Short mmCIF file of C-alpha atoms in Angstrom, two decimals:
data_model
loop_
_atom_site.label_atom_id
_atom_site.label_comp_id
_atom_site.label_asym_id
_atom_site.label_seq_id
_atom_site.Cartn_x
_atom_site.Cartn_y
_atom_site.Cartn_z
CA UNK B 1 0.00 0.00 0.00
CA UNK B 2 1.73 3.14 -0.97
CA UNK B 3 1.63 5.55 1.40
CA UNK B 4 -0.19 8.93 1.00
CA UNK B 5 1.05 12.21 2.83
CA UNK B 6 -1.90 14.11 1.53
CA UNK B 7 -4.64 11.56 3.07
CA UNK B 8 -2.17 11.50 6.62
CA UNK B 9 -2.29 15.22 7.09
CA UNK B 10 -5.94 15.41 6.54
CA UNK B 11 -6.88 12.19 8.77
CA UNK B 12 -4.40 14.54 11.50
CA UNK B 13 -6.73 17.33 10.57
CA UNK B 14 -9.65 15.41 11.78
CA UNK B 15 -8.26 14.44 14.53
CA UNK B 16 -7.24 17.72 15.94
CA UNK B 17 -10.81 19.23 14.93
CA UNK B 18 -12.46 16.41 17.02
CA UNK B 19 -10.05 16.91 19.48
CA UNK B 20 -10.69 20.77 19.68
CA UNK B 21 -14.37 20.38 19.40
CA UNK B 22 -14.57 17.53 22.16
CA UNK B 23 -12.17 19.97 24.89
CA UNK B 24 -14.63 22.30 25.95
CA UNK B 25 -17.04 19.42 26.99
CA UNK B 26 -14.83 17.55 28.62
CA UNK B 27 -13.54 21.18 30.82
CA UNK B 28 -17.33 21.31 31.67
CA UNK B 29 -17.68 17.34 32.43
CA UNK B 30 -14.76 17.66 34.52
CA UNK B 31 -15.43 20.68 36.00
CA UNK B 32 -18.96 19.33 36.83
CA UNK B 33 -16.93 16.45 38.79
CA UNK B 34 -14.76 19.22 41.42
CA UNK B 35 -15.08 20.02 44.21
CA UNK B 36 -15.38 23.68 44.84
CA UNK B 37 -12.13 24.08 45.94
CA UNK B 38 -10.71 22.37 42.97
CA UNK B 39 -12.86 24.01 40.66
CA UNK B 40 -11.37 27.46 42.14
CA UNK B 41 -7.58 26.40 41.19
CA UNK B 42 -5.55 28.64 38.99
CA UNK B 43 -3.61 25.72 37.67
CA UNK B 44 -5.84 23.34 35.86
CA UNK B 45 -6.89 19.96 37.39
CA UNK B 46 -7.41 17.34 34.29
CA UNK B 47 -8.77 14.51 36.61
CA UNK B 48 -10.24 15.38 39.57
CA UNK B 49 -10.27 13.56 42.60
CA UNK B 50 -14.00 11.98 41.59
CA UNK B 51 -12.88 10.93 38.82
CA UNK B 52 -10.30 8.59 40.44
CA UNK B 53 -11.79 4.61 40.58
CA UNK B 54 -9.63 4.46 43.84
CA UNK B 55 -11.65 6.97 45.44
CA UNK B 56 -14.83 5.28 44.57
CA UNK B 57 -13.90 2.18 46.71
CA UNK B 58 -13.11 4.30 49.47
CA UNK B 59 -16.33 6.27 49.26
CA UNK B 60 -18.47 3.12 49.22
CA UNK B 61 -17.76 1.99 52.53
CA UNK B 62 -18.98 5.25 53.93
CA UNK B 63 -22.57 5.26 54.58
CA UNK B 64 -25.45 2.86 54.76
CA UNK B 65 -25.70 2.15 50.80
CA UNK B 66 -22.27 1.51 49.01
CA UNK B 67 -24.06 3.16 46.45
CA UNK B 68 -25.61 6.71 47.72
CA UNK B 69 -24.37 6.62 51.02
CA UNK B 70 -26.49 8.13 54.17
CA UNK B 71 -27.12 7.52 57.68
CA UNK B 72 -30.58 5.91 58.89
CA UNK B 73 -31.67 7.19 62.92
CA UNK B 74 -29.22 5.33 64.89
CA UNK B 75 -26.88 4.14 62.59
CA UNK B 76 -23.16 4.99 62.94
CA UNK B 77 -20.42 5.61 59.81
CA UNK B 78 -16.05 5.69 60.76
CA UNK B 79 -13.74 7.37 59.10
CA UNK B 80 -10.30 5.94 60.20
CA UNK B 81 -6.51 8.31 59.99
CA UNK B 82 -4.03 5.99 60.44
CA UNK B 83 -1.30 8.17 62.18
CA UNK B 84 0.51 8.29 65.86
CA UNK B 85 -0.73 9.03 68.76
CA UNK B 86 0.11 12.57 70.00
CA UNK B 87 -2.00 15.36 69.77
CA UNK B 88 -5.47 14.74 68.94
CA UNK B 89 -7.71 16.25 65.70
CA UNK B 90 -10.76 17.62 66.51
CA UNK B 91 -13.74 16.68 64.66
CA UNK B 92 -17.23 18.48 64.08
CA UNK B 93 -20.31 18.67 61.82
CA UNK B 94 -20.90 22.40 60.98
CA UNK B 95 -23.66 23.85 60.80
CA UNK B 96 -25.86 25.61 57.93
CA UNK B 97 -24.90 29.33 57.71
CA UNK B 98 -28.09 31.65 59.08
CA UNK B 99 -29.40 28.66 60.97
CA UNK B 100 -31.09 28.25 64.28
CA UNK B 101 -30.94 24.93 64.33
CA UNK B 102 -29.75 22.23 61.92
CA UNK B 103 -30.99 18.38 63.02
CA UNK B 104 -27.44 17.13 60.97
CA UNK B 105 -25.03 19.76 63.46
CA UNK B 106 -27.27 19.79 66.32
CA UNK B 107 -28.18 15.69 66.11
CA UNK B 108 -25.35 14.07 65.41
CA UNK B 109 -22.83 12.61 67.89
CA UNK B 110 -19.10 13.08 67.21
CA UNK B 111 -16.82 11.01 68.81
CA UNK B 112 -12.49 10.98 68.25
CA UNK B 113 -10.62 8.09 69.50
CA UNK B 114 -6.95 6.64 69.19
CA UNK B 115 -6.84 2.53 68.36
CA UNK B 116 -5.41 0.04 66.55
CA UNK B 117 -2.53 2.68 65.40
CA UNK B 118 -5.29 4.89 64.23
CA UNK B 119 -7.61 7.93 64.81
CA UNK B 120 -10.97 7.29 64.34
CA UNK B 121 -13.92 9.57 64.16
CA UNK B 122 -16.74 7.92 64.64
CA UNK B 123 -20.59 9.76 63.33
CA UNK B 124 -23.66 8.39 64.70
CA UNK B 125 -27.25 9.69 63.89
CA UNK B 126 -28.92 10.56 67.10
CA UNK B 127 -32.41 11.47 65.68
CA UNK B 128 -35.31 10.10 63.77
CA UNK B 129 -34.34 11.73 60.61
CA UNK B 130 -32.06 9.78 57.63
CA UNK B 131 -29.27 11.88 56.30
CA UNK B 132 -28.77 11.99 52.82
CA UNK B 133 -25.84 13.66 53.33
CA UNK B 134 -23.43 14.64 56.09
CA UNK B 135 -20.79 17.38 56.04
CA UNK B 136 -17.78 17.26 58.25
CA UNK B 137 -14.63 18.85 59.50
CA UNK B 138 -11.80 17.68 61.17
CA UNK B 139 -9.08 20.12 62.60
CA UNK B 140 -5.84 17.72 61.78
CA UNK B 141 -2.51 18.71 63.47
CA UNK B 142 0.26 20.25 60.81
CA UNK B 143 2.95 17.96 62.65
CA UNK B 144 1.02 14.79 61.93
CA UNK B 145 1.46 12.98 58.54
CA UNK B 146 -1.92 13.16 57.24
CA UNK B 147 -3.61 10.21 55.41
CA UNK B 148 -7.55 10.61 54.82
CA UNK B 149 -9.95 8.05 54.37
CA UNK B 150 -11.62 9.68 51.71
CA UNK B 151 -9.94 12.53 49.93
CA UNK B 152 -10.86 15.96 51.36
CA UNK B 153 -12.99 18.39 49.62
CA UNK B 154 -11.28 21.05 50.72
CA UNK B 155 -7.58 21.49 52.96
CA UNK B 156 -7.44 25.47 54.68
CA UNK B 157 -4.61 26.11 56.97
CA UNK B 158 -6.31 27.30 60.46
CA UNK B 159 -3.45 28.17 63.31
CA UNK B 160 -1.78 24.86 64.19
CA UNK B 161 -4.33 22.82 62.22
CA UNK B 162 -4.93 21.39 58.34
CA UNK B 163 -8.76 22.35 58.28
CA UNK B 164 -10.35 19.38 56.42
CA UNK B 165 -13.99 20.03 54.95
CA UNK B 166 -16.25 16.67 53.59
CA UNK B 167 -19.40 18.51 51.88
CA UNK B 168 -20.55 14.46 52.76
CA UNK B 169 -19.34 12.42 54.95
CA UNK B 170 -21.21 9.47 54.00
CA UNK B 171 -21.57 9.51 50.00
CA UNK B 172 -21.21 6.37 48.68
CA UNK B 173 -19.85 5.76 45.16
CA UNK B 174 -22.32 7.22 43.23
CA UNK B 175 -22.83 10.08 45.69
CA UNK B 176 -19.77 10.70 45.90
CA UNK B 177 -18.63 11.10 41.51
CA UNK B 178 -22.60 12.72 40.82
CA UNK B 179 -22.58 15.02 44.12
CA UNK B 180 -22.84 18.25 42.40
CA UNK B 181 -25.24 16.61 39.97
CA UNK B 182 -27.90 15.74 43.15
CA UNK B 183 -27.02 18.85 44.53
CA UNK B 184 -27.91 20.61 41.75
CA UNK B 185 -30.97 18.65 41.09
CA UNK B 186 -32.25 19.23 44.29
CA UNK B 187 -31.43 22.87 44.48
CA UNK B 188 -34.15 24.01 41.78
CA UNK B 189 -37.66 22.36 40.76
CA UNK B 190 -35.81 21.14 37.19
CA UNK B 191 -38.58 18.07 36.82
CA UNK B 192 -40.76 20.90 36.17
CA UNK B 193 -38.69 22.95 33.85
CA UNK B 194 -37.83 20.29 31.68
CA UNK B 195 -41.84 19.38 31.73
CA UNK B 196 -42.08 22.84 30.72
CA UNK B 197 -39.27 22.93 28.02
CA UNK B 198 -40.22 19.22 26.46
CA UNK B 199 -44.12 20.25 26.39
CA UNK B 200 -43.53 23.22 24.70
CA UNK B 201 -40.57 22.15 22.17
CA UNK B 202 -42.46 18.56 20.81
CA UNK B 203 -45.83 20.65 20.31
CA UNK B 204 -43.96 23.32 18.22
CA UNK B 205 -42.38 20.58 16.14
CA UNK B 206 -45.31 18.69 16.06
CA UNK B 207 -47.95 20.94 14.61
CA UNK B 208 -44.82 23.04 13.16
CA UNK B 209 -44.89 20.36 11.05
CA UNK B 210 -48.16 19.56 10.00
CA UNK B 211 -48.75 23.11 9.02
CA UNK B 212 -45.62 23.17 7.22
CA UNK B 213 -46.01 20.18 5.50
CA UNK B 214 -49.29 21.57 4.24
CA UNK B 215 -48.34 24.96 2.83
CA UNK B 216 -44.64 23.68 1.32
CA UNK B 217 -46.88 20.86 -0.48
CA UNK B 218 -49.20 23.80 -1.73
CA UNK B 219 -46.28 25.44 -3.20
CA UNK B 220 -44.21 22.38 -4.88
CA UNK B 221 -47.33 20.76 -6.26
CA UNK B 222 -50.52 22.54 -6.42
CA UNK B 223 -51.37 24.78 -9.10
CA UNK B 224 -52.70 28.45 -8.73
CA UNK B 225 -51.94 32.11 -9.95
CA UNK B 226 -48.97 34.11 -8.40
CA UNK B 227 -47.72 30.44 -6.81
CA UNK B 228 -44.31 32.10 -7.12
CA UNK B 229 -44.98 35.35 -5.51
CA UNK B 230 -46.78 34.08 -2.89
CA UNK B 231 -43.08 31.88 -2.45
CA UNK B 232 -41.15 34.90 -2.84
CA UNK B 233 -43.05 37.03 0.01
CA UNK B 234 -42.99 34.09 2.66
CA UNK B 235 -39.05 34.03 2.00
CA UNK B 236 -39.25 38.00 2.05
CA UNK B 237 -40.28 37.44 5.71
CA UNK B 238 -36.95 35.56 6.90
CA UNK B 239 -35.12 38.89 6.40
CA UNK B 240 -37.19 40.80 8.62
CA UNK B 241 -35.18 40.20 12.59
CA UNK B 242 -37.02 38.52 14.95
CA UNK B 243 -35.98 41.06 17.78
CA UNK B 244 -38.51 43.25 15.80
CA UNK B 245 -41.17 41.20 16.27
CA UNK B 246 -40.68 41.12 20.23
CA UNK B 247 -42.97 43.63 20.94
CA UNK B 248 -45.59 43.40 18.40
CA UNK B 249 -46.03 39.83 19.43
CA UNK B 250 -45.66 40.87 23.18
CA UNK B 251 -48.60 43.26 23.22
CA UNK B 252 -51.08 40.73 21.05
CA UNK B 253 -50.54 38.02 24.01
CA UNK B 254 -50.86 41.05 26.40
CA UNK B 255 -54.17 41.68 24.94
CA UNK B 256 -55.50 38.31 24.46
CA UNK B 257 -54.70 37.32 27.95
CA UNK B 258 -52.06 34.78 27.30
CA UNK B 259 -48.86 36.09 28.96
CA UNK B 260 -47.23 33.76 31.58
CA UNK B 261 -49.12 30.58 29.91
CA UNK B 262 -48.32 27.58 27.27
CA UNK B 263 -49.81 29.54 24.84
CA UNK B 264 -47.55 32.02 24.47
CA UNK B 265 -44.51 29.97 24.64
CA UNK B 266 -45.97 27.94 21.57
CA UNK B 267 -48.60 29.33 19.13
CA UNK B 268 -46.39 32.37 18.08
CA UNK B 269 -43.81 30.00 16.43
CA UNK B 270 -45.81 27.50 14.79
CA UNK B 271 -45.80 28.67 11.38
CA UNK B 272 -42.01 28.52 10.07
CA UNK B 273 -40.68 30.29 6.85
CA UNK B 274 -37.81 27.95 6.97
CA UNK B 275 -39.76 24.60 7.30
CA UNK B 276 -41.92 25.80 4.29
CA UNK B 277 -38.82 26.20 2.34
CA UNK B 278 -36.89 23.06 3.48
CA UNK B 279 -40.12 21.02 2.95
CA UNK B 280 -40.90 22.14 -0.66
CA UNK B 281 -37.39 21.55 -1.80
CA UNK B 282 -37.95 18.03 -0.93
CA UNK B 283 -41.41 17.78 -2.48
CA UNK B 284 -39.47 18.98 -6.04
CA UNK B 285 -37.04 16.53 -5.82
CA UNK B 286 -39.27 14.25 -6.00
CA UNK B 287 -40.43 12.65 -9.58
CA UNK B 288 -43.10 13.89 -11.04
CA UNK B 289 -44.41 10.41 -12.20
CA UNK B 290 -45.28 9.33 -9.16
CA UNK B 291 -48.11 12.15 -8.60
CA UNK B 292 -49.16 11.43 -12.07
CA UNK B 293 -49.49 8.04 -11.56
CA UNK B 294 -51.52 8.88 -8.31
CA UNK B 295 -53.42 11.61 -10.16
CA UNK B 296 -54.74 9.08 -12.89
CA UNK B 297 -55.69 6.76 -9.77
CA UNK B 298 -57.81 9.09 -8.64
CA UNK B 299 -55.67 10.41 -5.96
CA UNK B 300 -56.81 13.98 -4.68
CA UNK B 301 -53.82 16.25 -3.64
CA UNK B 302 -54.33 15.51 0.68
CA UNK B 303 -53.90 11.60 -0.29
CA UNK B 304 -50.99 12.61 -2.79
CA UNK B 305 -49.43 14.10 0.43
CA UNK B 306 -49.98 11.84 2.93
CA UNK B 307 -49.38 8.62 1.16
CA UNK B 308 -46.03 9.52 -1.38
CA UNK B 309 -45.02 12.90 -0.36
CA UNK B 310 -44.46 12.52 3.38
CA UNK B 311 -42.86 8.98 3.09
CA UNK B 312 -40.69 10.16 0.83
CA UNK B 313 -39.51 12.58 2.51
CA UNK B 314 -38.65 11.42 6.31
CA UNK B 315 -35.30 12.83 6.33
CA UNK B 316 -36.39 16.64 5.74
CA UNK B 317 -39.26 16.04 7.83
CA UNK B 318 -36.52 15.01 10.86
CA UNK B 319 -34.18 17.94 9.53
CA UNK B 320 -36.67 20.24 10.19
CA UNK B 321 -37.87 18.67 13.61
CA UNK B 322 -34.68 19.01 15.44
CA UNK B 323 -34.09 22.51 14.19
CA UNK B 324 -37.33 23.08 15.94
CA UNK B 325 -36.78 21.70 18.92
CA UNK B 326 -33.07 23.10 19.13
CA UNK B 327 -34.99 26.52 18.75
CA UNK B 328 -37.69 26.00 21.26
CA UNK B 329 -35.19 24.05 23.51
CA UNK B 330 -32.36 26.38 23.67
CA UNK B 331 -34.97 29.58 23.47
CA UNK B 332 -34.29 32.21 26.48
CA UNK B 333 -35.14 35.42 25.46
CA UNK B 334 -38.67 34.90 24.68
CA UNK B 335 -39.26 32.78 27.47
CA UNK B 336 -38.16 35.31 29.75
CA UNK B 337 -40.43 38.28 28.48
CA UNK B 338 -43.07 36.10 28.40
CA UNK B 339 -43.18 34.38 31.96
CA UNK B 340 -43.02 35.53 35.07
CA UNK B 341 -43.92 32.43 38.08
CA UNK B 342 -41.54 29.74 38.31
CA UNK B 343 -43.98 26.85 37.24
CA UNK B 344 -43.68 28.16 33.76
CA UNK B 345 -40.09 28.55 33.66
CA UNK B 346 -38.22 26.38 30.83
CA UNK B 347 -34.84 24.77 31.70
CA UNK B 348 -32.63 27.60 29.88
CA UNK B 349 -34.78 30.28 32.51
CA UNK B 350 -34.31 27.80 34.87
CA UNK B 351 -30.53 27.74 33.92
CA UNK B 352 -30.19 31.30 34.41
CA UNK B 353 -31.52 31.55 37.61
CA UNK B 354 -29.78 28.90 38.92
CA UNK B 355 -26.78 30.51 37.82
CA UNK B 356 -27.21 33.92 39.72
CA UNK B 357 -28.13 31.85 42.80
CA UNK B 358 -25.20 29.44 42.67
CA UNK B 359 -22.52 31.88 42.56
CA UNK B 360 -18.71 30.87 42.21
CA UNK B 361 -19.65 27.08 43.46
CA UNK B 362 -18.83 25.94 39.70
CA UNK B 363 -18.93 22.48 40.54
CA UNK B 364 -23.02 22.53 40.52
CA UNK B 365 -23.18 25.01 37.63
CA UNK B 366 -21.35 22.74 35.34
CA UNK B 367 -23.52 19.71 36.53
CA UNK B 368 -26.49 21.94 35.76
CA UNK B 369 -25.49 22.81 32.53
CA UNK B 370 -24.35 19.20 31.71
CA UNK B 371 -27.65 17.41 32.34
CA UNK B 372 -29.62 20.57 30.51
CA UNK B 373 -27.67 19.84 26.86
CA UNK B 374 -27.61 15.83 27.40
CA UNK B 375 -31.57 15.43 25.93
CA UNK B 376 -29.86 17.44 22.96
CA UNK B 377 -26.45 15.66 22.81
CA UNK B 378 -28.70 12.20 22.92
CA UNK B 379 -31.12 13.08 20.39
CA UNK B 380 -28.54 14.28 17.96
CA UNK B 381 -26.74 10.71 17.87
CA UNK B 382 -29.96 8.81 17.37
CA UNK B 383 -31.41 11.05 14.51
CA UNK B 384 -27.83 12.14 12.91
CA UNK B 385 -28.74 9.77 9.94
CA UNK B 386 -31.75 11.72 9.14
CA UNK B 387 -30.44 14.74 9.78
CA UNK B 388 -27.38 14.25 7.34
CA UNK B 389 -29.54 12.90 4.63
CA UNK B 390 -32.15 16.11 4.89
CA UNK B 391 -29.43 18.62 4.68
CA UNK B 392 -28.03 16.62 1.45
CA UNK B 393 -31.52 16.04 -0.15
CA UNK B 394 -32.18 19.75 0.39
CA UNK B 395 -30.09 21.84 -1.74
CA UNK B 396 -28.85 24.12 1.61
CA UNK B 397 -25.06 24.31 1.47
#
């Protein structure tokens, strides 16, 4: 086989796109992964310490579950520092900033011990409430070697002391590598903003597509005076901004009562000049001998549609689905003039708030914004096919 320089350097040219394009994901996956401390570092951590299968062992013998971790009333977890004996660490469960009481600080029993060459601290749940989690700190002095049982979230120098922080003391495995991803979860009501972002996206594409099937179909293969310049005025539309339309379209929901509901989330994009124009292209690439075969059958021009056009043309249809529901996914703007209570926030709203409430703890933002582009990510490998085919098929370079 002889070899080929020119096909090497472009195969190395693929590879460093992919490689360029697949970096920033992998920052965010990673960063999603930190803890905050780590996530704070000016020199970049690659792999962080949840990342590490060694760590995962370690973290599923803490807790009841090997899995998620926690303390059940009564139960007890140990975290063991093999060192010497000498001057003992102090241990302690803080408590929730602003907060009069807190049953994890206030109910839990904190005992430090020296055996078996080892300090142990020893956590027992003294009230009728499970923990899902349990932070912890242990004052460690600087003159002993220090070897944790589970790598610390965060190491602060305090006087004569390493001040260790566990955001959980009991994680288990899966606690432990998706904490920012539960923490995050349970920080904002996201069930209901991806109920709200799903519900509104699939309806847009669904009767976004019905109506545009119907009206590119009119145009491709219907007959009727000033067909064309009825085709060249829809396109006219597509150069007029959308930010123009913002408050024309604002003041109609005003005054039809539909502001802060489904409505006006949806019906204001179901009609789509670009749908219209990807779908006819399709319908004229189509031969013509197939609706003249269906003409001389007897074939009107809905059953013409519905049982050869349509088929036909699956991978424009599916080109023009996911545009839709990348637009009415990833939309923000609208959404936020829009809607004003919570319940009808989508997740991109839900997103930003979460954002201005999180702060610096980066950790939890990237976990947010990692499990807010996976339904995307996901549905772009199963329909890529289709999606490659209707751009091809089309005629759009």
């Amino acid at each position: 086989m002889r070899f080929r320089p020119g096909v090497l350097f472009v195969h190395l040219l693929l590879l460093l796109g992919g490689l360029v394009m697949a970096f920033p994901f992998y920052w965010m996956l990673a960063t999603s992964l930190k803890s905050p401390q780590e996530a704070l570092q000016a020199k970049p951590i690659w792999i962080p310490e949840r990342m590490k299968p060694a760590n995962w062992l370690k973290a599923a013998r803490l807790g009841d579950s090997p899995l998620w971790g926690g303390l059940a009333p009564g139960r007890s977890v140990e975290l063991v520092f093999p060192g010497r004996e000498g001057h003992p660490p102090r241990a302690l469960v803080p408590r929730t900033p602003g907060a009069f009481f807190d049953p994890r600080a206030d109910g839990t029993r904190v005992e430090v011990v020296y055996r078996e060459g080892a300090w142990r601290v020893r956590l027992t749940n003294a009230t009728e409430e499970a923990f899902r989690f349990l932070p912890l700190v242990v004052l460690w002095p600087k003159e002993v070697p220090l070897e944790a049982p589970l790598p610390p979230d965060a190491i602060r120098s305090q006087g004569e002391y390493w001040r260790l922080e566990w955001v959980n003391a009991v994680p288990g495995a899966l606690g432990y590598v998706l904490h920012n991803y539960l923490e995050a979860w349970h920080a904002a009501p996201w069930a209901r903003y991806f109920f709200n972002s799903f519900f509104t996206a699939l309806t847009q594409v669904a009767v976004g597509l019905f109506l545009a099937a119907l009206a590119a179909f009119a145009l491709a293969r219907i007959p009727f005076p000033g067909k064309e310049a009825v085709f060249v005025l829809i396109l006219a539309t597509m150069m007029v901004p959308g930010e123009v339309l913002l408050i024309p379209n604002y003041v109609l929901l005003a005054r039809l009562g539909w502001l802060d509901t489904y409505y006006a989330l949806i019906v204001p994009w179901l009609a789509s000049v670009f749908g219209i124009f990807l779908l006819r292209q399709f319908y004229l690439s189509l031969p013509q001998d197939l609706f003249d075969a269906a003409r001389i059958d007897g074939a009107g021009y809905l059953t013409q549609l519905f049982r050869i056009a349509l088929p036909l043309s699956l991978p424009g249809l599916v080109s023009y689905g996911i545009f839709t529901f990348l637009g009415a996914y990833n939309a923000l703007l609208w959404p936020l003039i829009v809607t004003q209570s919570p319940e009808m926030r989508t997740v991109q709203l839900g997103l930003q708030a979460f954002v201005s409430e999180a702060g610096s703890d980066y950790g939890a933002l990237m976990a947010a914004s990692t499990f807010v582009i996976l339904p995307v990510i996901l549905g772009y490998f199963f329909a890529q096919r289709q999606f490659i085919q209707g751009i091809a098929r089309s005629g759009l370079k």
